[in-house]
Every structure is written in structure tokens, then in C-alpha cells.
Coordinates of C-alpha atoms in Angstrom, one line a residue:
Chain A
M1 CA 62.4 129.4 57.9
A2 CA 63.6 129.2 62.1
D3 CA 63.0 125.2 61.7
K4 CA 65.5 125.4 58.9
Q5 CA 67.3 127.5 60.7
Q6 CA 67.7 125.1 63.6
N7 CA 68.1 122.0 61.6
A8 CA 71.1 123.6 59.7
Q9 CA 72.5 124.3 63.6
K10 CA 71.8 121.1 64.7
S11 CA 74.5 118.9 63.0
V12 CA 77.4 117.3 63.6
K13 CA 80.5 118.7 62.2
I14 CA 83.0 115.9 61.4
A15 CA 86.8 117.5 60.5
A16 CA 88.6 115.0 58.2
G17 CA 91.0 113.5 60.0
A18 CA 89.1 112.5 63.1
V19 CA 87.9 109.8 64.2
V20 CA 85.1 109.2 65.9
C21 CA 83.9 106.1 66.6
V22 CA 79.9 105.5 65.9
E23 CA 78.8 104.1 69.2
S24 CA 80.0 107.0 70.4
E25 CA 76.9 109.5 70.7
I26 CA 77.0 112.6 69.3
R27 CA 73.6 115.2 70.1
G28 CA 73.4 118.3 68.7
D29 CA 75.4 120.9 66.7
V30 CA 78.9 119.8 67.8
T31 CA 82.2 121.0 65.6
I32 CA 84.9 118.1 66.0
G33 CA 88.4 119.0 64.8
P34 CA 91.2 116.9 62.8
R35 CA 93.4 114.8 64.4
T36 CA 90.6 113.9 67.6
V37 CA 89.7 110.8 68.8
V38 CA 86.1 109.8 70.4
H39 CA 86.3 106.8 71.0
P40 CA 83.2 104.1 71.4
K41 CA 80.8 105.4 74.8
A42 CA 81.9 108.8 74.7
R43 CA 78.9 111.3 74.9
I44 CA 78.7 114.7 73.8
I45 CA 75.8 116.3 74.2
A46 CA 75.0 119.9 72.5
E47 CA 71.1 120.8 74.6
A48 CA 71.7 124.8 75.4
G49 CA 74.3 125.9 73.1
P50 CA 76.8 124.0 70.4
I51 CA 80.1 122.6 71.3
V52 CA 83.2 123.5 69.2
I53 CA 86.4 120.5 69.9
G54 CA 89.7 121.7 69.1
E55 CA 92.4 119.2 66.9
G56 CA 94.5 116.3 68.9
N57 CA 91.9 116.1 71.7
L58 CA 91.6 112.1 73.0
I59 CA 87.9 111.2 74.7
E60 CA 88.3 108.0 75.9
E61 CA 85.3 105.9 77.1
Q62 CA 82.4 107.2 78.8
A63 CA 83.4 110.5 79.1
L64 CA 80.4 113.2 79.1
I65 CA 81.2 116.1 77.6
I66 CA 77.7 118.0 77.8
N67 CA 76.7 121.8 77.3
S68 CA 73.7 121.8 79.6
Y69 CA 70.5 123.8 81.1
P70 CA 72.4 125.4 84.5
E71 CA 70.3 123.8 86.7
N72 CA 67.8 126.8 87.7
I73 CA 66.9 127.4 84.4
T74 CA 63.9 125.5 83.0
P75 CA 64.1 124.9 79.2
E76 CA 61.3 126.8 78.1
S77 CA 62.6 130.3 79.0
E78 CA 64.7 132.1 77.0
V79 CA 68.2 131.6 77.4
E80 CA 70.9 132.3 75.1
P81 CA 72.8 129.2 73.5
K82 CA 76.5 129.7 75.1
T83 CA 79.3 127.7 73.0
M84 CA 81.6 125.4 74.9
T85 CA 84.9 125.8 73.3
I86 CA 87.6 123.0 74.2
G87 CA 91.2 123.6 72.8
M88 CA 93.7 121.6 71.2
N89 CA 96.0 117.9 72.6
N90 CA 93.2 117.6 76.2
V91 CA 92.8 114.5 77.3
F92 CA 89.6 113.6 79.1
E93 CA 90.3 110.0 80.7
V94 CA 87.3 107.6 81.2
G95 CA 84.1 108.3 83.4
C96 CA 84.9 112.2 83.2
V97 CA 81.9 114.4 83.4
S98 CA 83.6 118.0 81.9
Q99 CA 80.6 120.8 81.4
A100 CA 83.1 123.3 81.4
L101 CA 82.6 126.0 79.1
K102 CA 85.7 127.3 78.0
I103 CA 88.6 125.1 78.0
G104 CA 92.1 125.7 76.7
D105 CA 94.8 123.7 75.6
N106 CA 97.2 120.1 76.8
N107 CA 94.4 120.2 79.6
V108 CA 94.1 116.4 81.4
I109 CA 90.9 115.8 82.9
E110 CA 91.8 112.4 85.1
S111 CA 89.3 109.8 85.1
K112 CA 86.1 109.6 87.0
A113 CA 86.8 113.8 87.3
D114 CA 83.7 116.1 87.5
V115 CA 83.9 119.6 86.1
G116 CA 81.5 121.7 86.7
R117 CA 79.8 124.4 84.4
N118 CA 81.6 127.4 86.3
V119 CA 85.0 126.4 86.3
I120 CA 87.1 127.9 83.1
L121 CA 90.0 125.7 82.5
T122 CA 93.7 127.2 81.3
S123 CA 95.8 125.2 79.8
G124 CA 98.4 122.4 81.0
C125 CA 95.8 121.9 84.2
I126 CA 95.7 118.3 85.6
I127 CA 92.2 117.7 86.9
G128 CA 93.0 114.7 89.3
A129 CA 91.2 111.0 89.4
F130 CA 87.2 111.5 91.3
C131 CA 87.8 115.6 91.9
Q132 CA 84.8 117.3 91.9
V133 CA 85.9 121.0 90.9
N134 CA 82.4 122.8 90.9
T135 CA 83.7 126.1 91.3
C136 CA 83.4 129.6 89.9
E137 CA 86.8 130.5 89.0
V138 CA 89.4 130.4 86.5
I139 CA 91.9 127.8 87.1
P140 CA 95.5 129.3 86.2
E141 CA 97.5 127.7 84.1
N142 CA 99.8 124.5 85.0
T143 CA 97.6 124.0 88.3
V144 CA 97.8 119.7 89.4
I145 CA 94.3 119.3 91.7
Y146 CA 94.5 116.2 93.4
G147 CA 93.8 113.9 96.3
S148 CA 90.9 113.6 98.0
G149 CA 90.7 117.1 99.4
C150 CA 90.9 118.6 96.3
M151 CA 94.8 119.9 97.1
R152 CA 96.3 122.0 94.8
R153 CA 100.0 122.6 92.9
V154 CA 101.4 124.4 90.5
Q155 CA 103.8 122.3 88.1
T156 CA 106.5 123.3 86.6
E157 CA 106.0 121.9 82.6
R158 CA 102.3 121.4 81.1
P159 CA 101.8 117.8 80.1
Q160 CA 103.4 116.5 77.1
P161 CA 100.5 115.7 74.1
Q162 CA 100.4 112.2 73.4
T163 CA 100.8 112.2 69.9
L164 CA 102.3 108.3 70.5
Q165 CA 98.9 107.5 71.9
L166 CA 97.0 109.5 69.2
D167 CA 98.5 107.8 66.7
F168 CA 98.3 104.8 67.9
L169 CA 94.7 104.9 68.1
M170 CA 93.8 106.3 64.7
K171 CA 95.6 103.1 63.4
I172 CA 94.1 100.7 65.3
L173 CA 90.6 101.7 66.2
P174 CA 89.2 101.9 62.6
N175 CA 90.4 98.4 62.0
Y176 CA 87.6 97.6 65.4
H177 CA 85.1 99.9 64.4
H178 CA 82.9 102.2 62.4
L179 CA 83.8 105.4 62.0
K180 CA 80.8 108.2 61.5
K181 CA 81.6 111.1 58.4
T182 CA 80.4 114.6 58.4
V183 CA 76.8 115.5 57.9
K184 CA 75.7 117.6 55.0
A185 CA 73.9 120.2 56.4
G186 CA 70.1 120.4 56.7
H187 CA 70.0 116.2 57.3
N188 CA 69.4 115.0 60.9
A189 CA 72.2 114.1 62.9
S190 CA 73.4 110.8 63.1
Chain B
M1 CA 72.5 93.3 106.7
A2 CA 76.0 93.2 105.9
S3 CA 76.2 95.8 109.1
L4 CA 75.2 92.5 111.8
L5 CA 77.9 90.9 110.5
Q6 CA 80.5 93.7 111.3
P7 CA 83.9 92.8 113.9
D8 CA 82.2 94.9 116.4
R9 CA 79.1 94.1 117.5
V10 CA 79.9 90.6 119.4
V11 CA 83.0 91.3 121.5
Y12 CA 85.0 89.5 123.8
L13 CA 86.4 89.6 127.7
V14 CA 90.5 89.4 127.6
R15 CA 91.3 89.4 131.2
G16 CA 95.3 90.3 131.2
E17 CA 96.2 92.7 132.8
K18 CA 93.8 95.3 131.7
R19 CA 90.7 94.2 130.4
I20 CA 89.9 94.6 127.2
R21 CA 86.7 93.9 124.9
A22 CA 87.7 92.9 121.3
P23 CA 86.5 91.0 118.4
L24 CA 87.6 87.7 118.0
S25 CA 89.1 87.9 114.9
Q26 CA 91.7 90.6 116.5
L27 CA 92.6 88.3 119.3
Y28 CA 95.1 85.4 120.0
F29 CA 95.2 82.3 122.1
C30 CA 97.9 80.9 123.5
R31 CA 97.3 77.4 123.6
Y32 CA 99.7 76.8 126.6
C33 CA 97.9 78.6 128.9
S34 CA 94.8 78.0 127.5
E35 CA 93.5 81.7 127.3
L36 CA 93.1 84.4 125.3
R37 CA 95.5 86.9 124.3
S38 CA 95.1 90.9 122.7
L39 CA 97.3 92.5 121.1
E40 CA 98.4 94.4 124.9
C41 CA 98.6 91.3 126.8
V42 CA 101.7 90.4 124.2
S43 CA 104.7 91.9 123.4
H44 CA 106.1 92.8 120.1
E45 CA 108.9 91.8 118.6
V46 CA 111.2 92.8 115.4
D47 CA 111.1 90.3 112.9
S48 CA 112.7 91.9 110.1
H49 CA 112.6 94.9 107.7
Y50 CA 111.5 95.7 104.4
C51 CA 110.7 97.9 101.5
P52 CA 106.9 98.1 100.8
S53 CA 107.8 98.9 97.1
C54 CA 110.5 96.7 96.8
L55 CA 109.5 94.1 98.8
E56 CA 113.7 94.1 99.6
N57 CA 114.2 92.6 102.6
M58 CA 117.1 93.8 105.3
P59 CA 118.6 92.6 108.4
S60 CA 117.5 95.4 112.0
A61 CA 121.2 95.9 111.7
E62 CA 121.8 96.6 107.6
A63 CA 119.1 98.5 108.9
K64 CA 119.5 100.6 111.0
L65 CA 122.5 101.5 109.3
K66 CA 120.7 102.8 106.5
K67 CA 118.5 104.7 108.8
N68 CA 115.3 102.7 108.1
R69 CA 115.3 103.6 104.9
C70 CA 115.4 101.7 101.4
A71 CA 117.9 102.5 98.8
N72 CA 116.4 102.6 95.7
C73 CA 112.4 103.5 96.1
F74 CA 112.1 107.9 97.6
D75 CA 108.5 108.9 98.3
C76 CA 107.4 112.1 96.3
P77 CA 107.9 115.3 98.9
C78 CA 104.4 116.9 97.9
C79 CA 101.8 113.9 98.4
M80 CA 104.3 111.2 100.0
H81 CA 103.0 108.5 97.2
T82 CA 105.9 106.3 95.4
L83 CA 108.1 107.8 93.0
S84 CA 108.7 106.4 90.0
T85 CA 111.7 106.6 87.5
R86 CA 110.7 107.5 84.1
A87 CA 112.8 107.9 81.2
T88 CA 113.3 110.6 78.5
N89 CA 115.5 111.1 75.2
I90 CA 117.4 114.4 75.5
P91 CA 119.9 115.1 72.8
A92 CA 123.0 115.1 74.0
P93 CA 126.3 115.9 72.3
L94 CA 128.7 112.9 71.7
P95 CA 131.8 112.5 74.0
D96 CA 133.8 111.7 70.1
D97 CA 131.9 114.5 68.1
P98 CA 131.2 117.6 69.7
T99 CA 129.4 118.5 67.0
K100 CA 126.9 116.0 66.0
T101 CA 124.1 115.1 68.7
A102 CA 123.1 112.2 69.5
M103 CA 120.1 111.3 72.0
K104 CA 121.0 109.9 75.1
K105 CA 118.6 108.2 77.9
A106 CA 118.1 110.5 80.9
Y107 CA 116.4 109.3 83.7
Y108 CA 114.1 111.6 86.1
L109 CA 111.6 111.4 88.9
A110 CA 108.3 111.5 88.9
C111 CA 105.2 110.9 91.0
G112 CA 101.9 109.5 89.4
F113 CA 99.1 110.7 91.9
C114 CA 100.2 114.9 92.4
R115 CA 102.7 114.8 88.8
W116 CA 105.3 116.1 90.9
T117 CA 109.2 115.7 89.3
S118 CA 112.5 115.7 89.9
R119 CA 112.6 118.6 87.7
D120 CA 110.9 120.7 89.8
V121 CA 112.9 121.4 91.9
G122 CA 116.1 121.8 89.6
M123 CA 117.0 117.9 90.4
A124 CA 119.3 117.5 86.8
D125 CA 118.2 114.0 85.1
K126 CA 120.7 111.1 85.9
S127 CA 122.0 109.4 82.6
V128 CA 122.2 106.2 84.8
G129 CA 118.8 104.8 86.9
G130 CA 118.4 104.3 89.7
C131 CA 121.2 106.4 92.1
S132 CA 120.4 108.2 94.7
Y133 CA 119.1 112.1 94.8
S134 CA 119.5 112.9 98.1
K135 CA 121.3 114.6 99.6
D136 CA 122.2 114.4 103.3
A137 CA 126.0 115.3 103.2
H138 CA 125.7 118.0 105.7
I139 CA 123.8 115.3 108.6
N140 CA 126.2 112.3 108.0
K141 CA 128.8 115.1 108.4
L142 CA 127.1 115.7 112.4
I143 CA 126.6 112.0 113.2
E144 CA 130.2 111.3 112.3
Y145 CA 131.4 113.8 114.7
Y146 CA 128.9 112.9 117.0
Q147 CA 130.0 109.0 117.1
Q148 CA 134.0 110.4 117.3
L149 CA 132.7 112.6 120.4
A150 CA 131.2 109.3 122.4
H151 CA 133.3 107.4 122.0
R152 CA 136.3 110.2 123.5
E153 CA 134.0 109.8 126.3
K154 CA 133.5 106.6 126.3
Q155 CA 136.9 106.2 126.7
E156 CA 137.8 108.5 129.2
R157 CA 134.4 107.6 130.7
D158 CA 136.2 103.8 131.0
R159 CA 139.9 105.1 132.2
K160 CA 138.2 106.8 135.4
K161 CA 136.1 103.4 136.0
L162 CA 139.4 101.3 136.0
A163 CA 141.1 104.2 138.2
R164 CA 138.3 103.8 140.4
R165 CA 138.2 100.1 140.4
R166 CA 134.5 100.3 140.2
Q167 CA 131.7 97.4 138.6
C168 CA 131.3 96.9 135.3
M169 CA 128.3 99.8 134.1
P170 CA 125.7 98.0 132.6
L171 CA 126.9 97.6 128.4
A172 CA 123.3 99.8 127.2
F173 CA 124.5 103.0 129.8
S174 CA 127.8 104.1 127.7
E175 CA 126.4 103.3 124.5
K176 CA 125.5 106.7 122.9
Y177 CA 124.4 107.9 119.6
G178 CA 124.5 104.3 117.8
L179 CA 128.0 103.1 117.4
G180 CA 129.0 101.3 115.2
T181 CA 128.8 97.7 115.5
R182 CA 132.5 96.5 115.0
L183 CA 133.0 99.1 118.3
Q184 CA 130.4 97.4 120.4
R185 CA 132.1 94.1 119.6
Q186 CA 135.4 95.0 121.4
R187 CA 133.6 96.5 124.4
S188 CA 131.2 93.8 124.6
G189 CA 134.3 91.4 125.5
A190 CA 136.2 94.0 128.0
P191 CA 136.2 93.2 131.0
I192 CA 137.7 95.6 133.4
S193 CA 141.5 95.0 132.8
N194 CA 141.4 94.9 128.8
L195 CA 140.0 99.0 129.1
A196 CA 144.0 99.9 128.5
G197 CA 143.7 98.7 125.2
L198 CA 140.6 99.7 124.2
S199 CA 141.3 101.7 121.1
L200 CA 139.5 103.0 117.6
K201 CA 138.9 100.1 115.3
E202 CA 142.0 98.7 114.2
G203 CA 143.9 100.0 110.8
E204 CA 141.9 103.2 111.1
D205 CA 143.4 106.5 112.2
Q206 CA 141.8 108.6 113.7
K207 CA 140.2 110.8 111.7
E208 CA 140.1 114.4 113.4
I209 CA 136.4 115.2 112.2
S210 CA 135.7 119.1 112.9
I211 CA 132.3 120.6 112.9
E212 CA 132.3 124.4 112.7
P213 CA 130.2 125.8 114.7
A214 CA 127.0 127.5 112.5
P215 CA 128.2 131.5 113.4
A216 CA 126.6 133.2 116.0
L217 CA 126.1 136.7 113.6
D218 CA 124.8 140.3 115.5
E219 CA 122.9 141.2 113.3
V220 CA 120.0 139.1 111.5
E221 CA 118.9 140.2 107.8
P222 CA 116.5 142.4 108.0
L223 CA 112.4 141.3 107.2
P224 CA 111.6 142.1 103.2
E225 CA 109.8 145.5 102.9
D226 CA 107.0 143.9 101.6
C227 CA 106.9 141.1 104.0
Y228 CA 103.5 142.3 104.7
T229 CA 102.0 143.7 101.5
R230 CA 103.3 140.8 99.4
P231 CA 100.2 138.4 98.3
I232 CA 100.8 134.9 99.3
S233 CA 101.1 132.1 96.6
L234 CA 100.3 129.4 98.0
P235 CA 101.1 126.6 95.3
E236 CA 104.7 128.0 97.1
V237 CA 104.3 127.8 100.2
T238 CA 104.4 124.0 101.4
T239 CA 102.1 122.5 103.9
L240 CA 103.1 121.5 107.8
R241 CA 103.1 118.1 106.8
Q242 CA 105.1 118.3 104.1
R243 CA 107.9 120.2 105.8
L244 CA 108.1 118.5 108.9
L245 CA 108.7 115.3 107.3
Q246 CA 112.1 116.8 106.2
P247 CA 113.2 117.9 109.7
D248 CA 116.5 118.9 109.1
F249 CA 115.7 121.4 106.6
Q250 CA 112.0 122.4 107.2
P251 CA 111.7 124.0 103.7
A252 CA 108.8 126.9 103.1
G253 CA 108.9 127.1 99.4
A254 CA 108.1 124.2 97.3
S255 CA 110.5 124.5 94.9
Q256 CA 113.3 123.4 98.0
L257 CA 111.4 120.3 98.5
H258 CA 113.6 117.3 97.5
P259 CA 112.3 113.8 97.4
R260 CA 113.3 111.8 100.4
H261 CA 114.2 107.3 100.8
K262 CA 111.0 105.1 101.5
H263 CA 110.7 104.7 104.8
L264 CA 110.5 100.8 106.0
L265 CA 108.2 98.7 107.2
M266 CA 108.6 95.8 110.1
K267 CA 107.2 92.4 110.2
R268 CA 106.7 91.2 114.0
S269 CA 105.7 88.5 116.0
L270 CA 104.1 88.4 119.2
R271 CA 104.8 86.6 122.1
C272 CA 102.9 85.8 124.9
R273 CA 104.3 87.5 127.9
K274 CA 103.2 84.3 130.6
C275 CA 104.8 81.7 129.1
E276 CA 107.1 83.3 126.4
H277 CA 106.2 81.2 123.9
N278 CA 105.5 82.7 120.4
L279 CA 101.8 83.9 119.2
S280 CA 102.7 85.0 115.7
K281 CA 105.2 84.6 114.1
P282 CA 106.0 85.5 110.0
E283 CA 107.4 84.0 107.4
F284 CA 110.7 86.2 106.3
N285 CA 110.1 86.6 103.2
P286 CA 108.4 90.0 102.5
T287 CA 106.6 88.8 99.2
S288 CA 104.5 85.7 101.4
I289 CA 101.8 86.8 103.7
K290 CA 101.3 83.4 105.9
F291 CA 102.5 82.5 108.9
K292 CA 105.0 79.6 110.2
I293 CA 103.5 80.5 113.1
Q294 CA 99.8 81.8 113.6
L295 CA 98.1 81.1 116.5
V296 CA 94.7 83.1 116.5
A297 CA 91.6 83.0 118.5
V298 CA 88.9 82.0 115.6
S299 CA 90.3 78.9 115.1
Y300 CA 90.6 77.5 118.6
I301 CA 87.3 79.8 120.0
P302 CA 84.1 79.2 118.8
E303 CA 82.5 81.7 117.1
V304 CA 79.1 83.4 117.7
R305 CA 78.0 86.1 115.3
I306 CA 74.3 87.7 115.2
M307 CA 72.2 86.0 111.9
S308 CA 69.0 88.3 112.4
I309 CA 67.8 90.8 115.2
P310 CA 63.3 91.6 115.2
N311 CA 62.1 95.1 116.4
L312 CA 63.1 95.1 120.0
R313 CA 61.6 97.4 121.6
F314 CA 61.7 98.3 125.4
M315 CA 60.3 95.7 128.0
K316 CA 58.8 93.8 125.3
E317 CA 61.3 90.6 125.0
S318 CA 62.0 89.8 121.4
Q319 CA 64.0 86.8 120.1
V320 CA 67.1 87.1 118.2
L321 CA 68.9 84.8 116.0
L322 CA 72.5 84.0 116.9
T323 CA 75.4 81.5 114.9
L324 CA 77.5 79.2 116.9
T325 CA 80.7 78.4 114.2
N326 CA 83.0 75.6 115.6
P327 CA 86.4 76.0 114.5
V328 CA 88.1 72.7 115.1
E329 CA 87.7 68.8 114.1
N330 CA 86.0 67.4 116.7
I331 CA 82.7 67.7 118.0
T332 CA 82.5 70.7 120.5
H333 CA 80.0 71.2 124.0
V334 CA 79.2 74.5 124.2
T335 CA 76.8 76.0 127.7
L336 CA 75.3 79.4 127.5
A337 CA 74.9 81.3 131.0
A338 CA 73.2 84.5 131.7
C339 CA 76.0 86.4 133.7
E340 CA 75.0 86.7 137.3
E341 CA 73.9 89.5 139.4
E342 CA 76.6 91.3 140.0
D343 CA 79.3 90.6 137.8
P344 CA 82.1 92.4 137.9
D345 CA 82.2 92.4 133.8
E346 CA 79.0 93.1 133.0
I347 CA 79.0 96.8 133.1
N348 CA 77.7 97.4 129.9
S349 CA 74.6 95.2 129.0
T350 CA 71.1 97.4 129.4
A351 CA 68.7 94.7 127.9
K352 CA 68.5 91.5 130.2
V353 CA 68.5 88.0 128.1
M354 CA 67.8 84.3 128.4
V355 CA 70.0 81.8 127.2
P356 CA 69.1 78.3 126.3
S357 CA 70.2 76.3 129.2
K358 CA 70.7 73.3 127.6
E359 CA 74.1 72.1 126.2
L360 CA 74.4 73.1 122.4
V361 CA 76.5 70.4 120.4
L362 CA 78.8 71.3 117.5
A363 CA 79.7 69.5 115.0
G364 CA 83.4 69.6 114.0
K365 CA 84.4 71.1 110.6
D366 CA 85.6 68.7 108.3
A367 CA 87.2 70.5 105.5
A368 CA 86.4 68.0 103.1
A369 CA 82.9 67.8 103.6
E370 CA 81.8 69.6 100.3
Y371 CA 83.1 67.2 98.3
D372 CA 81.9 63.9 100.4
E373 CA 78.5 63.6 98.7
L374 CA 78.1 59.8 100.9
A375 CA 77.9 61.5 104.5
E376 CA 76.0 61.0 106.5
P377 CA 73.3 63.4 108.2
Q378 CA 74.9 63.9 111.5
D379 CA 71.8 62.4 113.9
F380 CA 71.5 65.3 116.4
Q381 CA 68.4 65.7 118.4
D382 CA 67.3 69.8 118.2
D383 CA 64.9 71.0 120.3
P384 CA 63.4 73.5 117.7
D385 CA 62.7 75.9 120.4
V386 CA 66.0 76.8 121.0
V387 CA 68.1 75.7 117.4
A388 CA 66.8 77.2 115.0
F389 CA 69.2 75.4 111.5
R390 CA 72.2 73.2 112.1
K391 CA 74.9 73.3 109.0
S392 CA 78.0 71.6 109.0
N393 CA 80.0 73.3 111.8
K394 CA 77.6 76.4 112.5
I395 CA 74.6 76.2 114.8
G396 CA 71.4 78.6 114.4
F397 CA 70.2 79.6 118.5
F398 CA 67.3 81.7 119.7
I399 CA 68.4 84.0 122.6
K400 CA 65.3 85.9 124.3
V401 CA 66.2 89.6 125.0
I402 CA 64.7 92.4 127.0
P403 CA 65.6 95.6 126.7
Q404 CA 65.8 97.3 129.7
K405 CA 66.6 101.0 129.3
E406 CA 64.8 103.7 126.9
E407 CA 67.5 105.5 125.8
D408 CA 69.2 106.6 122.7
G409 CA 71.6 104.1 122.5
D410 CA 72.5 100.4 121.6
V411 CA 70.9 97.1 123.3
T412 CA 73.8 95.3 124.3
V413 CA 73.9 92.3 126.2
S414 CA 76.6 90.2 127.4
F415 CA 76.5 86.3 128.6
K416 CA 79.0 83.4 129.6
I417 CA 79.8 81.0 126.8
R418 CA 81.5 77.8 128.1
H419 CA 83.1 75.4 125.9
D420 CA 85.7 72.3 126.0
F421 CA 89.0 72.5 124.4
R422 CA 91.1 70.2 123.5
N423 CA 94.8 71.2 123.9
L424 CA 96.6 68.9 121.5
A425 CA 99.5 71.0 121.4
A426 CA 100.5 69.8 125.4
P427 CA 102.9 67.1 125.5
I428 CA 101.2 63.8 126.2
K429 CA 101.1 62.5 129.6
P430 CA 102.5 58.9 129.6
S431 CA 99.6 57.2 131.8
E432 CA 100.5 54.4 133.4
E433 CA 97.1 52.4 132.4
G434 CA 98.5 53.5 128.7
G435 CA 95.7 53.9 126.8
D436 CA 94.4 57.5 127.9
T437 CA 92.8 59.4 125.9
P438 CA 94.9 61.4 123.8
A439 CA 94.0 64.9 124.9
E440 CA 92.0 66.0 127.9
A441 CA 89.4 68.6 127.3
I442 CA 89.4 71.3 129.5
W443 CA 86.7 74.1 130.0
L444 CA 86.9 77.7 128.8
T445 CA 84.8 80.4 130.0
H446 CA 84.2 83.5 127.5
H447 CA 82.2 87.0 128.9
V448 CA 80.8 87.9 125.4
E449 CA 79.4 91.0 124.6
L450 CA 76.9 91.7 121.8
S451 CA 75.6 95.1 119.8
L452 CA 72.2 94.5 119.1
G453 CA 71.3 97.9 117.9
P454 CA 69.0 100.6 118.6
L455 CA 65.4 100.3 119.9
A456 CA 63.0 100.2 117.5
P457 CA 60.8 103.7 116.5

């Protein structure tokens, strides 16, 4: 019975309306909401718990969203699986790494940025290119982190949702890539 | 091994007003004086001004008028990046029919790096792209007022001069606050007798620009009560750098940071101080990186580079492989000599060096050599103990190094290199016999210092 439960959990649920390319690597218990676009070579890995991704997100190539075990805990010991939640209209640009457990709406994680596990992004945050944020804090709304010294400032308006880009991609990507569909519960993850 | 090619491993000594050691790539060669020149022994002159983002050229007078700033480009007050203009569609009432709303384009400035927008400081979106966003009306008024004041003072002084019949003071002395060019023109042609006729710009009435002096208050506004207890919100406070980039207002709050016009950069030309010839003159066009005159040292002086260094041990002789490259097209003869005892230039060397005593011959640089397959191999008799290899205009040779000091730090050696230089720039003197060699070779000596890295542990 425990086996069946485990198998039921470790599946990838892709909502209708999401565009997930077959070349992307999705492992573990991942739920992807509608209108989300996952580019080829993106990696979503749910090792230490499930990942729930909302709608309207844009996950670009070589982005890595990983729910992994904290470094000092071995996989064998008993750790409660924590769910990683990602809200709506977020953008994960090329090559970024995100391990944050809670991400709100309308955030932008720019190219090659690195967000640690103990960071909580609220909404409207922009993590600039190549910035590494591995503090243990809640980033307030509408914060912009930029520069090599990770300077911060607050902007007055949140970044706009990338609706134009999402529409374009949802039309064009299926012309060139095969898409992943929802896997029924009980089968192995594709 | 790329660290061996770093420019500061091999430095040449420049004997100018100051003794400067610099890599050959940063030096210039005056072929009229036949000497190396560094950036500190030449005079720098401004050639032209240009904006680094829109690459617009500006003559110096116009640049001075615009306070060395570009009219079209702006800098982000937050991160000093270049701002770009973005357009949005906003619904606005049509001028004909106030009830209907149509989409009109509005432009605002945005920074791509820190995501600052001109809306953050409350600047309204403009309906025409590319108009001025800055507000320095106060400074302009002050400048006009002081220009008038300076002109009036100069008139007073000149009248006194006329009364006392003294010699005309140097022009630079009476220029204050940068008076406009029209006034300068009038003044430069003015001997003492014409001073009585000096007046303001023709056809312009003397505007009485009055500036209200800053009011002196007895009572100053007291500090707010929570000045010490209110927690500081760091994103609201400007950094010193952001503040000082706007010296007229120096805003303390981030909501008052306005964009500034972009600073112009300049192209400079270099001139030898002794013979007044130009050493480097760039082209006028800002998009072009070429030079009209480019007398850099690497195209005249053979360059020494380090190729490989064995493990260096204290008081043990090791062989270091160096390369020598010939930049000119004729054959060059190079002689190396170790520095003598008590050489005033040799202060940095920490090792004894033994250089090959024979003269090294370098072939000329042949630009077509790689395409010409029928080229005859050059027939130089090379001593294999001295010359390791030879390849077109490059030669590899050995020197023997004995480190003398056991301290931590780099082993440095120095030696003198003497080569012949044919000055093709000098005018050909017509000789009586007729048929003299077109360019006579002169021998130049340079002092070279190499940094060979630390001793092997």
C-alpha cells in the first residue's frame, strides 16, 4: 500500500492549456497550472517534496527549479517533505536556479540568478541577473535586487505579466516541439 | 600559461622627465626623436567630444555650452546605466470628442539594469519621445546672472585700465565664469583705445536679471519628533554616490532622484613634448576606432616575451625561453647585454642573468608570408645553444638566470637590448655622391625588465 501511495504521488500533473516541451526534464511530484510554458531543457526536480506551479508562468531554457534536501541532511533520515509553491505570472529566465520554497506572483528571476532555499519571494520581486540570494528572509514586495553587490531598491510598480510572450510561445512552440501531456496516476512519471 | 603573456611581465624603461617602467603595448615611439615615450611624457589634447550611447559628435565649443552633456541621452540616477525610452498605450480623451477615449502613446524612461522608471519620481509620461526631462532652470538663471555680473566687473576693470593707461592685461585673466563666445570675440580684438566702445552684445538690451538672495531665517524648522526613533527604510535613502552625482540638489530621498543627461566622452591626441610632433591622432568619427597617426612602440621596437620558465631555484642556474618579435619589414639585428655593475637603472633585479653574446638576426615581417607557399626558407645560421626556434619574424632564445635572493616575491631580471632602427620618416638628405642608402640605421638601446615569477618551493 505504501508503494502504491508513493507511486501515486510521484507523478507529473500537467493542466490542460499548459505547454510543456518534451525535452524538459520533470522529475518527482510536480503540478503545473494552465497557461504555463516550460521550454525545452528546463529542469523541474522535486526530490524532497512536491512542487506546485501556478498559472501563467514562464520557465525558460536551462532554468532549474529544484526542491532538494538541505545540504546537511542525508536522504535516508526522516525529513518531512515540504511543498514548494510557485504562484502566477512568474518568469524564470534562462539558466536561473531557484530553490525557494515559496514564490508569490509576478516575480522575475533573471538569467543565471541563484535563489536559495530559505528565501521567500513575495510578489513583484525582481532578482537581477547573476545575483545570488541565499539569505534567510522574506523579500518584501516590489523589491529589485541588482548589481554585483546585490544592491536593492523598491520599485513603485510590479513588473507586467508577460501575456504577449506567453501567447506567442503557446502558438509557436507546439509547431516545433512535442508536448508532454498529463500522466495518469499509477503510472511512472514520463 | 597565459599568465606569462600578461602585459606587465615584461616592462621597458622610458627615460623621460621621470623614469617610467611600462609594458611596450602602453608606450609610444617618437620617430623624430627616436625615443620611447610614455603617457606621462606626452601632452594630451582634446580632439573631439562624443556621446557614448548615441555617438553624436560635438565640437568643443558646443560641448562647453551644453556643459559637456548629451542632449538626448540620460543616465539612470540609481545605477548610472543608460536609460532607454519605452512607449505605452494609455487611454486619453480625444481632443475632438471628450467622451470617447483613444489609445495614445506615452513615453517614459526606464533603466534595463535596476528597473528604475521615470514614473518612480513622479515625472509625467511625455507624449513626444525624446524631449528634455531635466529640470535645471534654477542653475541656468544663476549662471546668466553671474555672467552679467562678470561682464559688468570686467567693464569696470577695463575702464580703470584706460584711466591708468596700463598695459593690456592677459586675456585669460579677465575671463570669469566662461563668458559667451561673442563677448570673447569682441574682446580679443580690442586694444586699449577701443575700450570705450565696448558694450554688450549688439542688439540685446541689458536685461536686469535679479536673483533673490536666499532668505536668512532666524527660526529653523525643528527636527521631527520621531527623528531618533523612526526606523530607517533603507530603500528610501539615497547612497552617497547617487546623491553626489546631482550636486545642485543632493537629494536625500530616493523619490527625488531625477535623471541626468549623459556625460560626453572625449577623444584625445598625444603630442611629444620635445619635438611637438603628434604621436597619436584618432579619427574624428566616433564610430571609427582607427587612427590617423598611430606611432605606437609595438610597431617599431622588437618585443620581448616570456615563453616558458622552468622551476627557479635559489643560486641554481636555469634556462628561460624568451621570444623576440620583429615588427618592421626589414631585417633587424639585435644584441643583448647584461646590465653592468652599478647601473642606475637596475634597481629591481633580484637575479643574475647571462644573455647570449652573439648578435641575433631577426627576419622582416612579411605580411604575405602565410599565403606565399613558394617562399624560400630563410637561411640563417643559428647556434642551437642560443636560438631555440625561428618562425618568420619571431625567434626564440635562451637566457640563463641565477636567482640571488631567497625572499618571497618574484624573481626579476633586467638586461639591455640594442637594435638597429631605420628611420623612414626622416627626410632623405640628398647626398653628393648620389645613391646613398635611403635610410640610415641608428642603434637604439632599451632597458628591459622581466618578472619571472616566484621561486619554486
